């Protein structure tokens, strides 16, 4: 009998390794991986390119009509072992990870119409099971019936250090305090926004990885998947 395929929702704070773990998990299980944060980053990139974020404030009335022209897709890059994000066919993976986008993405993700359109595109991806999606509201809003929900977190300092190392490795000139401020600022906006705030679903398992290696987290998660798919 074919193994039962499920939806795995991974939510949690920014920079706590959600996407790294979700990618490895999807690869191991032969599932599709969808990075929902990348989708909000694409909308932010479009707003920045079109000058619709004067002084860091989104021009909501002008951003809303843009949404219908934004088609976001993902492709798994086998050679690099990573997911690539496309905006209307253009590879924007590098650009959406830059600090400029990180600094502007939270206000964009508080716009109800933006969330509505992104959730619609995210649910389309879940029509066939066998998917790992990470974000902030996957277990609470996008897939409230997901068979496995995990809420990941780690201390702000550890998360800032990880992002700092990641950007440094890419050759970007970054300042640790600026990153820590960005991490803490995003936590605050993500958790306090009116629409779909970052919140653990009642039935989500907590995974605090402050003191865990990637391998340890993955092992823990795979065990949870096995418990569900084998009906243990
Ligand atoms: O996971 P990330 O850091 O790439 O996410 C970028 C931003 O998008 C983050 O500030 C919160 C927002 N986001 C969201 O509001 N809902 C999601 N499902 C995913 C991300």
mmCIF file with all atom_site columns, N, CA, C and O in Angstrom, residues 25 35 45 87 91 165 206:
data_model
loop_
_atom_site.group_PDB
_atom_site.id
_atom_site.type_symbol
_atom_site.label_atom_id
_atom_site.label_alt_id
_atom_site.label_comp_id
_atom_site.label_asym_id
_atom_site.label_entity_id
_atom_site.label_seq_id
_atom_site.pdbx_PDB_ins_code
_atom_site.Cartn_x
_atom_site.Cartn_y
_atom_site.Cartn_z
_atom_site.occupancy
_atom_site.B_iso_or_equiv
_atom_site.pdbx_formal_charge
_atom_site.auth_seq_id
_atom_site.auth_comp_id
_atom_site.auth_asym_id
_atom_site.auth_atom_id
_atom_site.pdbx_PDB_model_num
ATOM 1  N N  . UNK A 1 25  ? 13.246 18.116 5.379   1.00 0.00 ? 25  UNK A N  1
ATOM 2  C CA . UNK A 1 25  ? 12.146 17.193 5.637   1.00 0.00 ? 25  UNK A CA 1
ATOM 3  C C  . UNK A 1 25  ? 11.452 16.818 4.331   1.00 0.00 ? 25  UNK A C  1
ATOM 4  O O  . UNK A 1 25  ? 11.206 15.639 4.057   1.00 0.00 ? 25  UNK A O  1
ATOM 5  N N  . UNK A 1 35  ? 7.736  27.735 0.644   1.00 0.00 ? 35  UNK A N  1
ATOM 6  C CA . UNK A 1 35  ? 8.214  28.748 1.573   1.00 0.00 ? 35  UNK A CA 1
ATOM 7  C C  . UNK A 1 35  ? 7.243  29.927 1.508   1.00 0.00 ? 35  UNK A C  1
ATOM 8  O O  . UNK A 1 35  ? 7.349  30.779 0.625   1.00 0.00 ? 35  UNK A O  1
ATOM 9  N N  . UNK A 1 45  ? 9.076  43.036 -2.589  1.00 0.00 ? 45  UNK A N  1
ATOM 10 C CA . UNK A 1 45  ? 10.010 43.408 -3.655  1.00 0.00 ? 45  UNK A CA 1
ATOM 11 C C  . UNK A 1 45  ? 9.296  44.221 -4.736  1.00 0.00 ? 45  UNK A C  1
ATOM 12 O O  . UNK A 1 45  ? 9.800  45.249 -5.192  1.00 0.00 ? 45  UNK A O  1
ATOM 13 N N  . UNK A 1 87  ? 9.182  35.178 -9.635  1.00 0.00 ? 87  UNK A N  1
ATOM 14 C CA . UNK A 1 87  ? 8.093  36.158 -9.714  1.00 0.00 ? 87  UNK A CA 1
ATOM 15 C C  . UNK A 1 87  ? 7.790  36.348 -11.192 1.00 0.00 ? 87  UNK A C  1
ATOM 16 O O  . UNK A 1 87  ? 8.647  36.823 -11.947 1.00 0.00 ? 87  UNK A O  1
ATOM 17 N N  . UNK A 1 91  ? 13.701 34.860 -11.812 1.00 0.00 ? 91  UNK A N  1
ATOM 18 C CA . UNK A 1 91  ? 14.339 34.323 -10.605 1.00 0.00 ? 91  UNK A CA 1
ATOM 19 C C  . UNK A 1 91  ? 14.677 35.479 -9.656  1.00 0.00 ? 91  UNK A C  1
ATOM 20 O O  . UNK A 1 91  ? 15.543 36.300 -9.945  1.00 0.00 ? 91  UNK A O  1
ATOM 21 N N  . UNK A 1 165 ? 25.386 34.960 10.198  1.00 0.00 ? 165 UNK A N  1
ATOM 22 C CA . UNK A 1 165 ? 26.328 34.022 9.575   1.00 0.00 ? 165 UNK A CA 1
ATOM 23 C C  . UNK A 1 165 ? 25.927 33.721 8.133   1.00 0.00 ? 165 UNK A C  1
ATOM 24 O O  . UNK A 1 165 ? 26.777 33.650 7.245   1.00 0.00 ? 165 UNK A O  1
ATOM 25 N N  . UNK A 1 206 ? 5.540  22.025 20.023  1.00 0.00 ? 206 UNK A N  1
ATOM 26 C CA . UNK A 1 206 ? 6.581  23.069 20.119  1.00 0.00 ? 206 UNK A CA 1
ATOM 27 C C  . UNK A 1 206 ? 7.964  22.451 19.922  1.00 0.00 ? 206 UNK A C  1
ATOM 28 O O  . UNK A 1 206 ? 8.278  21.424 20.512  1.00 0.00 ? 206 UNK A O  1
#
